[in-house]
Amino acid sequence: MDDDTDNHPEAHDHAVVLGAGLAGLLAARALAQRFARVTVVERDELPDAGPAFRPGVPQSRHVHVLWSRGLEVMEGLLPGVTRELLAGGAALMESPRDFLWLSPADWFHQVPGSRILVGSRELIDWTVRREVLRDERIRIRSGSTATGLVAGPDGRSAAGVRLREGGPLPARFVVDATGRTSRAPAWLAALGHPAPATTRYDSRLGYSSRYYEIPPDPSRRWQGMYVQGRPDSPRGGVLVPLDDGRWLATLIGNGEHAPPTGDEEFLEYTRSLRTPALYDALRDAKPLSSPTGFRSTANEWRHYERLDRWPAGFVVLGDAACRFNPVYGRGMTVAALAADALADAVRGLAPREIAAAARRIQRRTATAADVAWQIATSEDMRYPETEGPPPDQATKVLQAYMSRVIVGANADPEISRSFFGVLSLSASPNTLLSPGTVIRVLSKWRLPTAPDTAAYPPHHHAPPDSGS
């Protein structure tokens, strides 16, 4: 017979979060408002001494950014976390002003945009975990793997989790934040619930990243670099500063253009980009690591929020429910938004009421992904090799319009301000569809007649021997 919370009174005011990534940690913080105890179960052994790579976050060796909206939400859940991140070596930048940024249309001018936080994923996770654990109601059980849900008295609700190490862990409420490795569909099936429908778009994007030491240069007029690809030239790259004086370069390519992981081939790939700027920045830099590849980049939404039947006491959020092509930099911000939605949903409810409201909470947290999903999938559908449902006519019209928005955002402060408000998830996409904005875009901005782009923006001088 399965254990349940009625047989374990200590579980009545206990919540369990599976996964100690950003989504799980922020979810634990949200639940600690209403539960006397929150246990975070993590498969990896977590580093004690400071930021360090762990297998459960294989994408951490690539460029990560946290958009302004995500940072604001994190600060609301963990007051002071921004200060701690900056003290650890993360940097706040203005995007695009602090970047040498080549969009699919042209170079960005010095137009208004959005704040972003740039730092290593290891530093971000370490700092957030340290701040979360200041709450004495929250504990982490690392090196422990969940193998399924404990069934409640009705056989269909969740009353805890089963652990490979230690047996059942009773709880009133369980959150699955185990990311792309989530086994929630199988766990739901074991409780007699159907599997969710899944929508998937895969542009076959690949990453390759390498750490560098780049000497200081007083003449450098940028703090980071972003060279975007586009369907006719699907290669790009990002270069950002990290803590400890390191720089991280991430190369990006779709399909057969996926970047290499060989030492010599890495730098050579930068020669094939639409501008020599990234090659010029790296050609004399000192590599600090070998390149590391990453290929699991599909957009995938498991539509738990659409299921008519849902177990009480269980919610899935973060990448376990919806994950994005990481090139758009939305994962951490959406994780923060989902945790914030969870905090709002449980506010004022008793633990028993929270468990009973699981279906409503699942739907509410899912809405955090809506805009990011729309941005990522509509852009990925521009690439002919993308696997997934083809764009409908409305999407094609929107894509054509957004191409002109980007042209305008490169140079027009009014359009740029709205564009980055949407990009940072701080403003509704409807901002770009207001009558004034539509008229401004369609009357002032046209797509370039020639596909070629200047090697460097007009306000930036190429270094000697750049070949430009």
Tab-separated table of N, CA, C and O in Angstrom, residues 3-6 8-18 35 37-39 41 149-153 157-162 168-175 312-314 351 355:
chain	number	residue	atom	x	y	z
A	3	ASP	N	2.256	4.998	0.713
A	3	ASP	CA	2.195	5.949	1.814
A	3	ASP	C	1.409	7.170	1.370
A	3	ASP	O	1.327	7.499	0.199
A	4	ASP	N	0.812	7.876	2.321
A	4	ASP	CA	0.127	9.120	2.002
A	4	ASP	C	0.261	10.083	3.166
A	4	ASP	O	0.729	9.716	4.246
A	5	THR	N	-0.179	11.316	2.960
A	5	THR	CA	0.019	12.322	3.996
A	5	THR	C	-0.818	12.062	5.231
A	5	THR	O	-0.485	12.528	6.314
A	6	ASP	N	-1.933	11.317	5.119
A	6	ASP	CA	-2.719	11.011	6.305
A	6	ASP	C	-1.981	10.058	7.230
A	6	ASP	O	-2.198	10.046	8.438
A	8	HIS	N	1.267	10.163	7.469
A	8	HIS	CA	2.479	10.887	7.857
A	8	HIS	C	2.113	12.327	8.204
A	8	HIS	O	2.195	13.218	7.364
A	9	PRO	N	1.684	12.586	9.423
A	9	PRO	CA	1.270	13.944	9.782
A	9	PRO	C	2.351	14.985	9.539
A	9	PRO	O	2.040	16.134	9.260
A	10	GLU	N	3.631	14.594	9.598
A	10	GLU	CA	4.693	15.580	9.392
A	10	GLU	C	4.737	16.085	7.957
A	10	GLU	O	5.379	17.092	7.665
A	11	ALA	N	4.045	15.401	7.039
A	11	ALA	CA	4.033	15.820	5.643
A	11	ALA	C	2.973	16.872	5.354
A	11	ALA	O	2.959	17.458	4.278
A	12	HIS	N	2.064	17.129	6.308
A	12	HIS	CA	0.964	18.042	6.047
A	12	HIS	C	1.451	19.442	5.715
A	12	HIS	O	0.802	20.158	4.959
A	13	ASP	N	2.556	19.852	6.275
A	13	ASP	CA	3.077	21.202	6.037
A	13	ASP	C	4.457	21.121	5.383
A	13	ASP	O	5.346	21.915	5.687
A	14	HIS	N	4.598	20.159	4.471
A	14	HIS	CA	5.879	19.891	3.816
A	14	HIS	C	5.693	19.897	2.306
A	14	HIS	O	4.755	19.292	1.772
A	15	ALA	N	6.566	20.603	1.591
A	15	ALA	CA	6.580	20.587	0.130
A	15	ALA	C	7.926	20.067	-0.343
A	15	ALA	O	8.956	20.272	0.308
A	16	VAL	N	7.923	19.406	-1.496
A	16	VAL	CA	9.154	18.886	-2.099
A	16	VAL	C	9.308	19.488	-3.484
A	16	VAL	O	8.340	19.540	-4.259
A	17	VAL	N	10.498	19.957	-3.789
A	17	VAL	CA	10.836	20.458	-5.118
A	17	VAL	C	11.923	19.560	-5.690
A	17	VAL	O	12.954	19.339	-5.038
A	18	LEU	N	11.707	19.041	-6.873
A	18	LEU	CA	12.682	18.177	-7.525
A	18	LEU	C	13.515	19.013	-8.483
A	18	LEU	O	12.991	19.597	-9.436
A	35	PHE	N	4.614	26.906	3.311
A	35	PHE	CA	4.913	25.620	3.931
A	35	PHE	C	5.972	25.790	5.015
A	35	PHE	O	6.919	26.566	4.841
A	37	ARG	N	8.083	23.539	5.875
A	37	ARG	CA	9.319	22.894	5.419
A	37	ARG	C	9.254	22.712	3.910
A	37	ARG	O	8.225	22.317	3.364
A	38	VAL	N	10.371	22.978	3.252
A	38	VAL	CA	10.509	22.712	1.819
A	38	VAL	C	11.818	21.963	1.616
A	38	VAL	O	12.885	22.443	2.027
A	39	THR	N	11.735	20.795	0.986
A	39	THR	CA	12.922	20.002	0.693
A	39	THR	C	13.175	20.016	-0.802
A	39	THR	O	12.283	19.679	-1.593
A	41	VAL	N	15.144	18.268	-3.697
A	41	VAL	CA	15.824	17.002	-3.999
A	41	VAL	C	16.614	17.177	-5.282
A	41	VAL	O	16.041	17.522	-6.322
A	149	LEU	N	6.233	9.290	-8.116
A	149	LEU	CA	5.378	9.959	-7.138
A	149	LEU	C	4.773	8.941	-6.187
A	149	LEU	O	4.461	7.808	-6.574
A	150	VAL	N	4.591	9.337	-4.947
A	150	VAL	CA	3.836	8.544	-3.987
A	150	VAL	C	2.359	8.850	-4.193
A	150	VAL	O	1.966	10.022	-4.236
A	151	ALA	N	1.553	7.822	-4.353
A	151	ALA	CA	0.130	8.026	-4.585
A	151	ALA	C	-0.589	8.360	-3.295
A	151	ALA	O	-0.296	7.816	-2.224
A	152	GLY	N	-1.567	9.268	-3.384
A	152	GLY	CA	-2.398	9.601	-2.240
A	152	GLY	C	-3.467	8.559	-2.017
A	152	GLY	O	-3.525	7.540	-2.716
A	153	PRO	N	-4.354	8.783	-1.037
A	153	PRO	CA	-5.384	7.783	-0.697
A	153	PRO	C	-6.290	7.418	-1.869
A	153	PRO	O	-6.766	6.290	-1.955
A	157	SER	N	-3.741	11.086	-6.806
A	157	SER	CA	-3.103	12.341	-6.407
A	157	SER	C	-1.669	12.063	-5.953
A	157	SER	O	-1.262	10.910	-5.782
A	158	ALA	N	-0.900	13.124	-5.778
A	158	ALA	CA	0.487	12.998	-5.341
A	158	ALA	C	0.577	13.292	-3.847
A	158	ALA	O	0.038	14.294	-3.369
A	159	ALA	N	1.271	12.433	-3.126
A	159	ALA	CA	1.440	12.605	-1.683
A	159	ALA	C	2.908	12.501	-1.293
A	159	ALA	O	3.242	12.108	-0.176
A	160	GLY	N	3.779	12.832	-2.227
A	160	GLY	CA	5.213	12.763	-1.962
A	160	GLY	C	5.938	12.169	-3.145
A	160	GLY	O	5.360	11.981	-4.227
A	161	VAL	N	7.216	11.848	-2.946
A	161	VAL	CA	8.031	11.257	-4.000
A	161	VAL	C	8.764	10.037	-3.459
A	161	VAL	O	9.001	9.916	-2.254
A	162	ARG	N	9.104	9.149	-4.374
A	162	ARG	CA	9.928	7.993	-4.018
A	162	ARG	C	11.365	8.295	-4.420
A	162	ARG	O	11.619	8.776	-5.521
A	168	PRO	N	10.321	6.418	0.366
A	168	PRO	CA	9.365	7.500	0.146
A	168	PRO	C	9.675	8.744	0.976
A	168	PRO	O	10.163	8.653	2.104
A	169	LEU	N	9.371	9.885	0.392
A	169	LEU	CA	9.496	11.167	1.087
A	169	LEU	C	8.112	11.821	1.028
A	169	LEU	O	7.750	12.441	0.035
A	170	PRO	N	7.300	11.680	2.079
A	170	PRO	CA	5.933	12.210	2.050
A	170	PRO	C	5.927	13.729	1.975
A	170	PRO	O	6.799	14.406	2.511
A	171	ALA	N	4.917	14.271	1.294
A	171	ALA	CA	4.780	15.717	1.174
A	171	ALA	C	3.359	16.049	0.758
A	171	ALA	O	2.669	15.244	0.121
A	172	ARG	N	2.925	17.239	1.122
A	172	ARG	CA	1.613	17.700	0.713
A	172	ARG	C	1.625	18.169	-0.742
A	172	ARG	O	0.623	18.062	-1.457
A	173	PHE	N	2.783	18.669	-1.188
A	173	PHE	CA	2.858	19.283	-2.514
A	173	PHE	C	4.217	18.973	-3.123
A	173	PHE	O	5.245	19.051	-2.436
A	174	VAL	N	4.229	18.623	-4.431
A	174	VAL	CA	5.457	18.266	-5.132
A	174	VAL	C	5.565	19.110	-6.398
A	174	VAL	O	4.596	19.226	-7.165
A	175	VAL	N	6.737	19.697	-6.627
A	175	VAL	CA	7.018	20.448	-7.848
A	175	VAL	C	8.137	19.741	-8.601
A	175	VAL	O	9.200	19.473	-8.034
A	312	ALA	N	-3.974	16.115	-7.791
A	312	ALA	CA	-3.799	17.076	-6.706
A	312	ALA	C	-2.391	16.937	-6.145
A	312	ALA	O	-1.810	15.847	-6.135
A	313	GLY	N	-1.825	18.062	-5.732
A	313	GLY	CA	-0.532	18.023	-5.057
A	313	GLY	C	0.681	17.949	-5.956
A	313	GLY	O	1.779	17.671	-5.474
A	314	PHE	N	0.542	18.242	-7.268
A	314	PHE	CA	1.672	18.088	-8.186
A	314	PHE	C	1.646	19.188	-9.229
A	314	PHE	O	0.594	19.515	-9.788
A	351	PRO	N	-1.673	24.875	3.111
A	351	PRO	CA	-1.081	23.766	2.354
A	351	PRO	C	-2.110	22.827	1.727
A	351	PRO	O	-1.951	22.403	0.585
A	355	ALA	N	-2.562	22.091	-2.408
A	355	ALA	CA	-2.573	20.778	-3.061
A	355	ALA	C	-3.814	20.604	-3.918
A	355	ALA	O	-3.752	20.100	-5.047
